[in-house]
JSON list of C-alpha atoms in Angstrom, two decimals:
[
{"chain": "A", "resi": 1, "resn": "ALA", "atom": "CA", "xyz": [-66.54, -19.99, 64.97]},
{"chain": "A", "resi": 2, "resn": "VAL", "atom": "CA", "xyz": [-62.88, -18.97, 64.96]},
{"chain": "A", "resi": 3, "resn": "GLU", "atom": "CA", "xyz": [-60.63, -21.01, 67.23]},
{"chain": "A", "resi": 4, "resn": "SER", "atom": "CA", "xyz": [-57.21, -19.70, 66.11]},
{"chain": "A", "resi": 5, "resn": "GLY", "atom": "CA", "xyz": [-55.06, -16.97, 67.63]},
{"chain": "A", "resi": 6, "resn": "SER", "atom": "CA", "xyz": [-56.81, -14.52, 69.93]},
{"chain": "A", "resi": 7, "resn": "LYS", "atom": "CA", "xyz": [-60.21, -15.41, 68.41]},
{"chain": "A", "resi": 8, "resn": "THR", "atom": "CA", "xyz": [-60.91, -11.75, 67.66]},
{"chain": "A", "resi": 9, "resn": "LEU", "atom": "CA", "xyz": [-61.40, -9.70, 64.49]},
{"chain": "A", "resi": 10, "resn": "ARG", "atom": "CA", "xyz": [-57.96, -10.25, 62.94]},
{"chain": "A", "resi": 11, "resn": "ASP", "atom": "CA", "xyz": [-58.27, -14.02, 63.26]},
{"chain": "A", "resi": 12, "resn": "ALA", "atom": "CA", "xyz": [-61.84, -13.99, 61.96]},
{"chain": "A", "resi": 13, "resn": "VAL", "atom": "CA", "xyz": [-60.76, -12.09, 58.84]},
{"chain": "A", "resi": 14, "resn": "ASN", "atom": "CA", "xyz": [-57.78, -14.42, 58.37]},
{"chain": "A", "resi": 15, "resn": "GLU", "atom": "CA", "xyz": [-60.04, -17.48, 58.46]},
{"chain": "A", "resi": 16, "resn": "ALA", "atom": "CA", "xyz": [-62.69, -15.90, 56.24]},
{"chain": "A", "resi": 17, "resn": "MET", "atom": "CA", "xyz": [-60.13, -15.02, 53.56]},
{"chain": "A", "resi": 18, "resn": "ARG", "atom": "CA", "xyz": [-58.50, -18.46, 53.73]},
{"chain": "A", "resi": 19, "resn": "ASP", "atom": "CA", "xyz": [-61.87, -20.11, 53.25]},
{"chain": "A", "resi": 20, "resn": "TRP", "atom": "CA", "xyz": [-62.80, -17.74, 50.42]},
{"chain": "A", "resi": 21, "resn": "MET", "atom": "CA", "xyz": [-59.56, -18.35, 48.55]},
{"chain": "A", "resi": 22, "resn": "ALA", "atom": "CA", "xyz": [-60.09, -22.12, 48.83]},
{"chain": "A", "resi": 23, "resn": "SER", "atom": "CA", "xyz": [-63.72, -22.03, 47.70]},
{"chain": "A", "resi": 24, "resn": "VAL", "atom": "CA", "xyz": [-64.03, -18.90, 45.56]},
{"chain": "A", "resi": 25, "resn": "GLN", "atom": "CA", "xyz": [-65.98, -20.72, 42.82]},
{"chain": "A", "resi": 26, "resn": "HIS", "atom": "CA", "xyz": [-69.01, -21.22, 45.02]},
{"chain": "A", "resi": 27, "resn": "THR", "atom": "CA", "xyz": [-68.70, -18.85, 48.01]},
{"chain": "A", "resi": 28, "resn": "HIS", "atom": "CA", "xyz": [-68.47, -15.09, 48.51]},
{"chain": "A", "resi": 29, "resn": "TYR", "atom": "CA", "xyz": [-66.57, -13.06, 51.09]},
{"chain": "A", "resi": 30, "resn": "ILE", "atom": "CA", "xyz": [-68.22, -10.17, 52.92]},
{"chain": "A", "resi": 31, "resn": "ILE", "atom": "CA", "xyz": [-67.30, -8.25, 56.07]},
{"chain": "A", "resi": 32, "resn": "GLY", "atom": "CA", "xyz": [-69.01, -5.65, 58.21]},
{"chain": "A", "resi": 33, "resn": "SER", "atom": "CA", "xyz": [-66.03, -3.33, 58.59]},
{"chain": "A", "resi": 34, "resn": "VAL", "atom": "CA", "xyz": [-64.15, -0.85, 56.41]},
{"chain": "A", "resi": 35, "resn": "ILE", "atom": "CA", "xyz": [-61.11, -3.13, 56.15]},
{"chain": "A", "resi": 36, "resn": "GLY", "atom": "CA", "xyz": [-59.96, -5.62, 53.54]},
{"chain": "A", "resi": 37, "resn": "PRO", "atom": "CA", "xyz": [-59.66, -5.31, 49.75]},
{"chain": "A", "resi": 38, "resn": "HIS", "atom": "CA", "xyz": [-61.60, -2.88, 47.57]},
{"chain": "A", "resi": 39, "resn": "PRO", "atom": "CA", "xyz": [-64.58, -2.50, 47.21]},
{"chain": "A", "resi": 40, "resn": "PHE", "atom": "CA", "xyz": [-65.47, -3.67, 50.74]},
{"chain": "A", "resi": 41, "resn": "PRO", "atom": "CA", "xyz": [-64.17, -0.62, 52.68]},
{"chain": "A", "resi": 42, "resn": "MET", "atom": "CA", "xyz": [-66.11, 1.68, 50.35]},
{"chain": "A", "resi": 43, "resn": "MET", "atom": "CA", "xyz": [-69.26, -0.46, 50.42]},
{"chain": "A", "resi": 44, "resn": "VAL", "atom": "CA", "xyz": [-69.34, -0.68, 54.22]},
{"chain": "A", "resi": 45, "resn": "ARG", "atom": "CA", "xyz": [-68.62, 3.05, 54.57]},
{"chain": "A", "resi": 46, "resn": "ASP", "atom": "CA", "xyz": [-71.52, 3.90, 52.28]},
{"chain": "A", "resi": 47, "resn": "PHE", "atom": "CA", "xyz": [-73.92, 1.54, 54.05]},
{"chain": "A", "resi": 48, "resn": "GLN", "atom": "CA", "xyz": [-72.83, 2.80, 57.46]},
{"chain": "A", "resi": 49, "resn": "SER", "atom": "CA", "xyz": [-73.10, 6.45, 56.41]},
{"chain": "A", "resi": 50, "resn": "VAL", "atom": "CA", "xyz": [-76.84, 6.30, 57.06]},
{"chain": "A", "resi": 51, "resn": "ILE", "atom": "CA", "xyz": [-75.94, 7.13, 60.69]},
{"chain": "A", "resi": 52, "resn": "GLY", "atom": "CA", "xyz": [-73.89, 10.16, 59.64]},
{"chain": "A", "resi": 53, "resn": "ARG", "atom": "CA", "xyz": [-76.57, 11.42, 57.27]},
{"chain": "A", "resi": 54, "resn": "GLU", "atom": "CA", "xyz": [-79.28, 11.06, 59.90]},
{"chain": "A", "resi": 55, "resn": "THR", "atom": "CA", "xyz": [-77.08, 12.76, 62.49]},
{"chain": "A", "resi": 56, "resn": "ARG", "atom": "CA", "xyz": [-76.51, 15.63, 60.10]},
{"chain": "A", "resi": 57, "resn": "MET", "atom": "CA", "xyz": [-80.25, 16.07, 59.47]},
{"chain": "A", "resi": 58, "resn": "GLN", "atom": "CA", "xyz": [-81.14, 15.84, 63.15]},
{"chain": "A", "resi": 59, "resn": "CYS", "atom": "CA", "xyz": [-78.52, 18.44, 64.09]},
{"chain": "A", "resi": 60, "resn": "LEU", "atom": "CA", "xyz": [-79.86, 20.85, 61.46]},
{"chain": "A", "resi": 61, "resn": "ASP", "atom": "CA", "xyz": [-83.41, 20.26, 62.69]},
{"chain": "A", "resi": 62, "resn": "THR", "atom": "CA", "xyz": [-82.59, 20.50, 66.42]},
{"chain": "A", "resi": 63, "resn": "PHE", "atom": "CA", "xyz": [-79.69, 22.98, 66.58]},
{"chain": "A", "resi": 64, "resn": "GLU", "atom": "CA", "xyz": [-80.34, 24.70, 63.22]},
{"chain": "A", "resi": 65, "resn": "ARG", "atom": "CA", "xyz": [-76.67, 24.17, 62.43]},
{"chain": "A", "resi": 66, "resn": "LEU", "atom": "CA", "xyz": [-74.07, 21.44, 62.20]},
{"chain": "A", "resi": 67, "resn": "PRO", "atom": "CA", "xyz": [-72.37, 20.08, 65.34]},
{"chain": "A", "resi": 68, "resn": "ASP", "atom": "CA", "xyz": [-69.02, 21.52, 66.36]},
{"chain": "A", "resi": 69, "resn": "CYS", "atom": "CA", "xyz": [-67.48, 18.10, 67.06]},
{"chain": "A", "resi": 70, "resn": "VAL", "atom": "CA", "xyz": [-68.29, 14.48, 66.21]},
{"chain": "A", "resi": 71, "resn": "VAL", "atom": "CA", "xyz": [-66.65, 11.60, 68.13]},
{"chain": "A", "resi": 72, "resn": "ALA", "atom": "CA", "xyz": [-66.63, 7.88, 67.31]},
{"chain": "A", "resi": 73, "resn": "CYS", "atom": "CA", "xyz": [-64.57, 4.84, 68.31]},
{"chain": "A", "resi": 74, "resn": "VAL", "atom": "CA", "xyz": [-62.19, 3.26, 65.79]},
{"chain": "A", "resi": 75, "resn": "GLY", "atom": "CA", "xyz": [-61.17, -0.38, 65.54]},
{"chain": "A", "resi": 76, "resn": "GLY", "atom": "CA", "xyz": [-61.45, -1.41, 61.93]},
{"chain": "A", "resi": 77, "resn": "GLY", "atom": "CA", "xyz": [-63.40, 1.82, 61.80]},
{"chain": "A", "resi": 78, "resn": "SER", "atom": "CA", "xyz": [-66.79, 1.10, 60.22]},
{"chain": "A", "resi": 79, "resn": "ASN", "atom": "CA", "xyz": [-69.01, 3.08, 62.60]},
{"chain": "A", "resi": 80, "resn": "ALA", "atom": "CA", "xyz": [-66.60, 6.01, 62.58]},
{"chain": "A", "resi": 81, "resn": "ALA", "atom": "CA", "xyz": [-66.32, 6.01, 58.78]},
{"chain": "A", "resi": 82, "resn": "GLY", "atom": "CA", "xyz": [-70.09, 5.99, 58.48]},
{"chain": "A", "resi": 83, "resn": "MET", "atom": "CA", "xyz": [-70.47, 8.78, 61.01]},
{"chain": "A", "resi": 84, "resn": "PHE", "atom": "CA", "xyz": [-67.65, 10.96, 59.66]},
{"chain": "A", "resi": 85, "resn": "TYR", "atom": "CA", "xyz": [-68.18, 10.60, 55.90]},
{"chain": "A", "resi": 86, "resn": "PRO", "atom": "CA", "xyz": [-71.18, 12.98, 55.58]},
{"chain": "A", "resi": 87, "resn": "PHE", "atom": "CA", "xyz": [-69.21, 15.63, 57.52]},
{"chain": "A", "resi": 88, "resn": "VAL", "atom": "CA", "xyz": [-65.83, 15.30, 55.79]},
{"chain": "A", "resi": 89, "resn": "ASP", "atom": "CA", "xyz": [-66.36, 18.34, 53.57]},
{"chain": "A", "resi": 90, "resn": "ASP", "atom": "CA", "xyz": [-67.57, 20.49, 56.50]},
{"chain": "A", "resi": 91, "resn": "ASP", "atom": "CA", "xyz": [-64.30, 21.97, 57.73]},
{"chain": "A", "resi": 92, "resn": "ALA", "atom": "CA", "xyz": [-65.98, 23.64, 60.72]},
{"chain": "A", "resi": 93, "resn": "VAL", "atom": "CA", "xyz": [-66.89, 20.23, 62.18]},
{"chain": "A", "resi": 94, "resn": "ASP", "atom": "CA", "xyz": [-64.09, 18.61, 64.19]},
{"chain": "A", "resi": 95, "resn": "LEU", "atom": "CA", "xyz": [-63.93, 14.85, 63.66]},
{"chain": "A", "resi": 96, "resn": "ILE", "atom": "CA", "xyz": [-62.36, 12.77, 66.45]},
{"chain": "A", "resi": 97, "resn": "GLY", "atom": "CA", "xyz": [-61.65, 9.04, 66.22]},
{"chain": "A", "resi": 98, "resn": "VAL", "atom": "CA", "xyz": [-60.85, 7.15, 69.42]},
{"chain": "A", "resi": 99, "resn": "GLU", "atom": "CA", "xyz": [-58.69, 4.03, 69.33]},
{"chain": "A", "resi": 100, "resn": "ALA", "atom": "CA", "xyz": [-58.17, 1.38, 72.00]},
{"chain": "A", "resi": 101, "resn": "GLY", "atom": "CA", "xyz": [-55.35, 2.46, 74.32]},
{"chain": "A", "resi": 102, "resn": "GLY", "atom": "CA", "xyz": [-55.63, -0.84, 76.18]},
{"chain": "A", "resi": 103, "resn": "ARG", "atom": "CA", "xyz": [-53.28, -1.27, 79.13]},
{"chain": "A", "resi": 104, "resn": "GLY", "atom": "CA", "xyz": [-50.57, 1.15, 77.97]},
{"chain": "A", "resi": 105, "resn": "ASP", "atom": "CA", "xyz": [-48.23, 2.30, 75.19]},
{"chain": "A", "resi": 106, "resn": "THR", "atom": "CA", "xyz": [-46.11, -0.86, 75.01]},
{"chain": "A", "resi": 107, "resn": "PRO", "atom": "CA", "xyz": [-46.59, -2.95, 71.84]},
{"chain": "A", "resi": 108, "resn": "GLY", "atom": "CA", "xyz": [-49.03, -5.75, 72.58]},
{"chain": "A", "resi": 109, "resn": "ASP", "atom": "CA", "xyz": [-50.80, -3.74, 75.27]},
{"chain": "A", "resi": 110, "resn": "HIS", "atom": "CA", "xyz": [-52.98, -1.60, 73.00]},
{"chain": "A", "resi": 111, "resn": "ALA", "atom": "CA", "xyz": [-54.75, -1.55, 69.62]},
{"chain": "A", "resi": 112, "resn": "SER", "atom": "CA", "xyz": [-53.92, 1.93, 68.32]},
{"chain": "A", "resi": 113, "resn": "PRO", "atom": "CA", "xyz": [-52.35, 1.65, 64.83]},
{"chain": "A", "resi": 114, "resn": "LEU", "atom": "CA", "xyz": [-53.15, 5.25, 63.93]},
{"chain": "A", "resi": 115, "resn": "SER", "atom": "CA", "xyz": [-51.34, 6.43, 67.06]},
{"chain": "A", "resi": 116, "resn": "PHE", "atom": "CA", "xyz": [-48.42, 3.97, 67.17]},
{"chain": "A", "resi": 117, "resn": "GLY", "atom": "CA", "xyz": [-48.43, 1.95, 63.93]},
{"chain": "A", "resi": 118, "resn": "LYS", "atom": "CA", "xyz": [-46.82, 2.51, 60.55]},
{"chain": "A", "resi": 119, "resn": "PRO", "atom": "CA", "xyz": [-47.98, 2.04, 56.95]},
{"chain": "A", "resi": 120, "resn": "GLY", "atom": "CA", "xyz": [-48.23, -1.56, 55.80]},
{"chain": "A", "resi": 121, "resn": "VAL", "atom": "CA", "xyz": [-50.46, -4.10, 54.08]},
{"chain": "A", "resi": 122, "resn": "LEU", "atom": "CA", "xyz": [-52.98, -6.12, 56.07]},
{"chain": "A", "resi": 123, "resn": "HIS", "atom": "CA", "xyz": [-55.91, -8.14, 54.72]},
{"chain": "A", "resi": 124, "resn": "GLY", "atom": "CA", "xyz": [-55.58, -6.73, 51.23]},
{"chain": "A", "resi": 125, "resn": "SER", "atom": "CA", "xyz": [-55.32, -2.99, 51.87]},
{"chain": "A", "resi": 126, "resn": "TYR", "atom": "CA", "xyz": [-52.58, -0.46, 52.60]},
{"chain": "A", "resi": 127, "resn": "SER", "atom": "CA", "xyz": [-53.15, 1.34, 55.88]},
{"chain": "A", "resi": 128, "resn": "TYR", "atom": "CA", "xyz": [-51.62, 1.92, 59.30]},
{"chain": "A", "resi": 129, "resn": "VAL", "atom": "CA", "xyz": [-50.73, -1.40, 60.93]},
{"chain": "A", "resi": 130, "resn": "MET", "atom": "CA", "xyz": [-49.18, -2.48, 64.21]},
{"chain": "A", "resi": 131, "resn": "GLN", "atom": "CA", "xyz": [-46.06, -4.35, 63.06]},
{"chain": "A", "resi": 132, "resn": "ASP", "atom": "CA", "xyz": [-42.55, -5.24, 64.15]},
{"chain": "A", "resi": 133, "resn": "ASP", "atom": "CA", "xyz": [-39.27, -4.29, 62.43]},
{"chain": "A", "resi": 134, "resn": "ASP", "atom": "CA", "xyz": [-39.65, -7.25, 60.08]},
{"chain": "A", "resi": 135, "resn": "GLY", "atom": "CA", "xyz": [-43.12, -6.16, 58.98]},
{"chain": "A", "resi": 136, "resn": "GLN", "atom": "CA", "xyz": [-44.88, -8.93, 60.88]},
{"chain": "A", "resi": 137, "resn": "THR", "atom": "CA", "xyz": [-48.21, -8.00, 62.43]},
{"chain": "A", "resi": 138, "resn": "CYS", "atom": "CA", "xyz": [-47.94, -7.42, 66.19]},
{"chain": "A", "resi": 139, "resn": "ASP", "atom": "CA", "xyz": [-50.24, -8.75, 68.85]},
{"chain": "A", "resi": 140, "resn": "VAL", "atom": "CA", "xyz": [-52.67, -6.12, 70.12]},
{"chain": "A", "resi": 141, "resn": "HIS", "atom": "CA", "xyz": [-54.95, -5.78, 73.14]},
{"chain": "A", "resi": 142, "resn": "SER", "atom": "CA", "xyz": [-58.25, -4.17, 74.01]},
{"chain": "A", "resi": 143, "resn": "MET", "atom": "CA", "xyz": [-60.89, -5.22, 76.50]},
{"chain": "A", "resi": 144, "resn": "SER", "atom": "CA", "xyz": [-63.30, -4.67, 73.61]},
{"chain": "A", "resi": 145, "resn": "ALA", "atom": "CA", "xyz": [-63.26, -7.43, 70.98]},
{"chain": "A", "resi": 146, "resn": "GLY", "atom": "CA", "xyz": [-64.45, -5.01, 68.29]},
{"chain": "A", "resi": 147, "resn": "LEU", "atom": "CA", "xyz": [-61.42, -2.76, 68.78]},
{"chain": "A", "resi": 148, "resn": "ASP", "atom": "CA", "xyz": [-58.90, -5.58, 69.20]},
{"chain": "A", "resi": 149, "resn": "TYR", "atom": "CA", "xyz": [-57.48, -5.26, 65.65]},
{"chain": "A", "resi": 150, "resn": "PRO", "atom": "CA", "xyz": [-53.91, -4.46, 64.51]},
{"chain": "A", "resi": 151, "resn": "GLY", "atom": "CA", "xyz": [-54.95, -2.39, 61.48]},
{"chain": "A", "resi": 152, "resn": "VAL", "atom": "CA", "xyz": [-57.54, 0.15, 60.45]},
{"chain": "A", "resi": 153, "resn": "GLY", "atom": "CA", "xyz": [-59.60, 0.96, 57.38]},
{"chain": "A", "resi": 154, "resn": "PRO", "atom": "CA", "xyz": [-57.56, 2.60, 54.58]},
{"chain": "A", "resi": 155, "resn": "GLU", "atom": "CA", "xyz": [-59.81, 5.67, 54.44]},
{"chain": "A", "resi": 156, "resn": "HIS", "atom": "CA", "xyz": [-59.07, 6.37, 58.11]},
{"chain": "A", "resi": 157, "resn": "SER", "atom": "CA", "xyz": [-55.38, 6.27, 57.22]},
{"chain": "A", "resi": 158, "resn": "TYR", "atom": "CA", "xyz": [-56.05, 8.79, 54.46]},
{"chain": "A", "resi": 159, "resn": "TRP", "atom": "CA", "xyz": [-57.98, 11.06, 56.84]},
{"chain": "A", "resi": 160, "resn": "LYS", "atom": "CA", "xyz": [-55.08, 10.88, 59.29]},
{"chain": "A", "resi": 161, "resn": "GLU", "atom": "CA", "xyz": [-52.53, 11.72, 56.59]},
{"chain": "A", "resi": 162, "resn": "THR", "atom": "CA", "xyz": [-54.56, 14.71, 55.38]},
{"chain": "A", "resi": 163, "resn": "GLY", "atom": "CA", "xyz": [-55.29, 15.88, 58.91]},
{"chain": "A", "resi": 164, "resn": "ARG", "atom": "CA", "xyz": [-59.05, 15.85, 58.38]},
{"chain": "A", "resi": 165, "resn": "VAL", "atom": "CA", "xyz": [-59.67, 13.54, 61.36]},
{"chain": "A", "resi": 166, "resn": "LYS", "atom": "CA", "xyz": [-57.80, 13.65, 64.65]},
{"chain": "A", "resi": 167, "resn": "TYR", "atom": "CA", "xyz": [-57.20, 10.27, 66.25]},
{"chain": "A", "resi": 168, "resn": "LEU", "atom": "CA", "xyz": [-56.81, 9.82, 70.01]},
{"chain": "A", "resi": 169, "resn": "GLU", "atom": "CA", "xyz": [-56.57, 6.78, 72.25]},
{"chain": "A", "resi": 170, "resn": "CYS", "atom": "CA", "xyz": [-58.45, 5.71, 75.34]},
{"chain": "A", "resi": 171, "resn": "GLY", "atom": "CA", "xyz": [-57.32, 3.09, 77.84]},
{"chain": "A", "resi": 172, "resn": "ASP", "atom": "CA", "xyz": [-59.37, 0.22, 79.22]},
{"chain": "A", "resi": 173, "resn": "ASP", "atom": "CA", "xyz": [-59.86, 1.83, 82.64]},
{"chain": "A", "resi": 174, "resn": "ALA", "atom": "CA", "xyz": [-61.14, 5.13, 81.26]},
{"chain": "A", "resi": 175, "resn": "ALA", "atom": "CA", "xyz": [-63.52, 3.34, 78.90]},
{"chain": "A", "resi": 176, "resn": "MET", "atom": "CA", "xyz": [-64.94, 1.26, 81.75]},
{"chain": "A", "resi": 177, "resn": "LYS", "atom": "CA", "xyz": [-65.55, 4.39, 83.83]},
{"chain": "A", "resi": 178, "resn": "ALA", "atom": "CA", "xyz": [-67.31, 6.00, 80.88]},
{"chain": "A", "resi": 179, "resn": "PHE", "atom": "CA", "xyz": [-69.44, 2.86, 80.48]},
{"chain": "A", "resi": 180, "resn": "ASP", "atom": "CA", "xyz": [-70.55, 3.21, 84.11]},
{"chain": "A", "resi": 181, "resn": "LYS", "atom": "CA", "xyz": [-71.16, 6.95, 83.89]},
{"chain": "A", "resi": 182, "resn": "LEU", "atom": "CA", "xyz": [-73.42, 6.75, 80.84]},
{"chain": "A", "resi": 183, "resn": "ALA", "atom": "CA", "xyz": [-75.41, 3.88, 82.33]},
{"chain": "A", "resi": 184, "resn": "ARG", "atom": "CA", "xyz": [-75.93, 5.70, 85.63]},
{"chain": "A", "resi": 185, "resn": "THR", "atom": "CA", "xyz": [-76.71, 9.15, 84.23]},
{"chain": "A", "resi": 186, "resn": "GLU", "atom": "CA", "xyz": [-78.61, 8.32, 81.04]},
{"chain": "A", "resi": 187, "resn": "GLY", "atom": "CA", "xyz": [-79.76, 4.73, 81.52]},
{"chain": "A", "resi": 188, "resn": "ILE", "atom": "CA", "xyz": [-77.97, 3.74, 78.32]},
{"chain": "A", "resi": 189, "resn": "ILE", "atom": "CA", "xyz": [-75.83, 0.60, 78.36]},
{"chain": "A", "resi": 190, "resn": "ALA", "atom": "CA", "xyz": [-73.22, 1.24, 75.68]},
{"chain": "A", "resi": 191, "resn": "ALA", "atom": "CA", "xyz": [-70.97, -1.30, 74.04]},
{"chain": "A", "resi": 192, "resn": "LEU", "atom": "CA", "xyz": [-67.39, -1.39, 75.29]},
{"chain": "A", "resi": 193, "resn": "GLU", "atom": "CA", "xyz": [-66.31, -0.13, 71.85]},
{"chain": "A", "resi": 194, "resn": "SER", "atom": "CA", "xyz": [-68.54, 2.94, 72.16]},
{"chain": "A", "resi": 195, "resn": "SER", "atom": "CA", "xyz": [-67.42, 3.50, 75.75]},
{"chain": "A", "resi": 196, "resn": "HIS", "atom": "CA", "xyz": [-64.00, 4.52, 74.43]},
{"chain": "A", "resi": 197, "resn": "ALA", "atom": "CA", "xyz": [-65.65, 7.30, 72.42]},
{"chain": "A", "resi": 198, "resn": "ILE", "atom": "CA", "xyz": [-67.78, 8.35, 75.41]},
{"chain": "A", "resi": 199, "resn": "ALA", "atom": "CA", "xyz": [-64.68, 8.72, 77.59]},
{"chain": "A", "resi": 200, "resn": "LYS", "atom": "CA", "xyz": [-63.01, 11.11, 75.15]},
{"chain": "A", "resi": 201, "resn": "ALA", "atom": "CA", "xyz": [-66.28, 12.90, 74.42]},
{"chain": "A", "resi": 202, "resn": "LEU", "atom": "CA", "xyz": [-66.63, 13.71, 78.14]},
{"chain": "A", "resi": 203, "resn": "THR", "atom": "CA", "xyz": [-63.12, 15.18, 78.21]},
{"chain": "A", "resi": 204, "resn": "LEU", "atom": "CA", "xyz": [-63.59, 17.16, 74.99]},
{"chain": "A", "resi": 205, "resn": "ALA", "atom": "CA", "xyz": [-67.03, 18.48, 75.97]},
{"chain": "A", "resi": 206, "resn": "ALA", "atom": "CA", "xyz": [-65.69, 19.77, 79.28]},
{"chain": "A", "resi": 207, "resn": "GLU", "atom": "CA", "xyz": [-63.23, 21.95, 77.33]},
{"chain": "A", "resi": 208, "resn": "MET", "atom": "CA", "xyz": [-65.81, 23.34, 74.87]},
{"chain": "A", "resi": 209, "resn": "PRO", "atom": "CA", "xyz": [-67.89, 26.51, 75.31]},
{"chain": "A", "resi": 210, "resn": "ALA", "atom": "CA", "xyz": [-71.39, 25.81, 76.61]},
{"chain": "A", "resi": 211, "resn": "GLU", "atom": "CA", "xyz": [-73.05, 27.00, 73.39]},
{"chain": "A", "resi": 212, "resn": "GLN", "atom": "CA", "xyz": [-71.21, 24.44, 71.24]},
{"chain": "A", "resi": 213, "resn": "HIS", "atom": "CA", "xyz": [-72.54, 20.99, 70.37]},
{"chain": "A", "resi": 214, "resn": "LEU", "atom": "CA", "xyz": [-70.76, 17.63, 70.45]},
{"chain": "A", "resi": 215, "resn": "VAL", "atom": "CA", "xyz": [-72.15, 14.39, 69.02]},
{"chain": "A", "resi": 216, "resn": "VAL", "atom": "CA", "xyz": [-70.85, 10.98, 70.11]},
{"chain": "A", "resi": 217, "resn": "CYS", "atom": "CA", "xyz": [-71.63, 7.84, 68.14]},
{"chain": "A", "resi": 218, "resn": "LEU", "atom": "CA", "xyz": [-72.94, 4.90, 70.17]},
{"chain": "A", "resi": 219, "resn": "SER", "atom": "CA", "xyz": [-72.16, 2.09, 67.79]},
{"chain": "A", "resi": 220, "resn": "GLY", "atom": "CA", "xyz": [-73.55, -0.86, 69.73]},
{"chain": "A", "resi": 221, "resn": "ARG", "atom": "CA", "xyz": [-75.40, -2.17, 72.77]},
{"chain": "A", "resi": 222, "resn": "GLY", "atom": "CA", "xyz": [-73.60, -3.16, 75.94]},
{"chain": "A", "resi": 223, "resn": "ASP", "atom": "CA", "xyz": [-75.70, -6.19, 76.72]},
{"chain": "A", "resi": 224, "resn": "LYS", "atom": "CA", "xyz": [-73.41, -8.20, 74.44]},
{"chain": "A", "resi": 225, "resn": "ASP", "atom": "CA", "xyz": [-70.51, -7.21, 76.70]},
{"chain": "A", "resi": 226, "resn": "ALA", "atom": "CA", "xyz": [-72.19, -7.90, 80.04]},
{"chain": "A", "resi": 227, "resn": "MET", "atom": "CA", "xyz": [-70.44, -11.23, 80.66]},
{"chain": "A", "resi": 228, "resn": "GLU", "atom": "CA", "xyz": [-67.04, -9.78, 79.69]},
{"chain": "A", "resi": 229, "resn": "ILE", "atom": "CA", "xyz": [-67.54, -6.80, 81.98]},
{"chain": "A", "resi": 230, "resn": "ALA", "atom": "CA", "xyz": [-68.43, -9.13, 84.85]},
{"chain": "A", "resi": 231, "resn": "ARG", "atom": "CA", "xyz": [-65.30, -11.20, 84.12]},
{"chain": "A", "resi": 232, "resn": "LEU", "atom": "CA", "xyz": [-63.07, -8.13, 84.04]},
{"chain": "A", "resi": 233, "resn": "ARG", "atom": "CA", "xyz": [-64.45, -7.04, 87.40]},
{"chain": "A", "resi": 234, "resn": "GLY", "atom": "CA", "xyz": [-64.08, -10.48, 88.93]},
{"chain": "A", "resi": 235, "resn": "GLN", "atom": "CA", "xyz": [-67.81, -10.80, 89.43]},
{"chain": "A", "resi": 236, "resn": "SER", "atom": "CA", "xyz": [-69.79, -14.01, 89.12]},
{"chain": "A", "resi": 237, "resn": "TRP", "atom": "CA", "xyz": [-72.40, -14.24, 86.40]}
]
């Protein structure tokens, strides 16, 4: 358990790397996101890409063509990298990553390095990072612990630079409304991370022609977030 800092992903990676460096002769570091030093971002992307490959096959089977748009949330970016990677060479498929817009645009109120950050080194890789003028990593905020990270996987930074993926942001309030809407209309309790993608997917789908197809990645279950959602709403558990 991580007791330092905000006790979220950045602090967990800090502690894991510190422990690894102190005990490298008999321990091994591993992480479930596309962040950190090579080869971990590549390994996690390839493992996660099973979701993108299956999505691709199901779209071809069901629609007899590829989707027009694919949407996924981005913190460190593992689920999005896995979803996007099998579609990267398909220029006709729009790829949309959704970061945590948090409470607003002010530094410390969001976790959107691809929207507001600048290139820097964090946890052993060069990517977009939320940092101050001295290069120190800034505090970030998201109601979702999985998106509460000041950096992003280096491949996402590359996709941003090349323009292959468009990155947007979604605030806490909009994500919570999307969480409610999916649960009430589909009976699916999404994770708070995924709820950010759902919110933008709803907006994007409303602007698309009826004959087009949009896929949104639900990267986790919301039961893990039930206590946090109750806390945010001031409800007893």
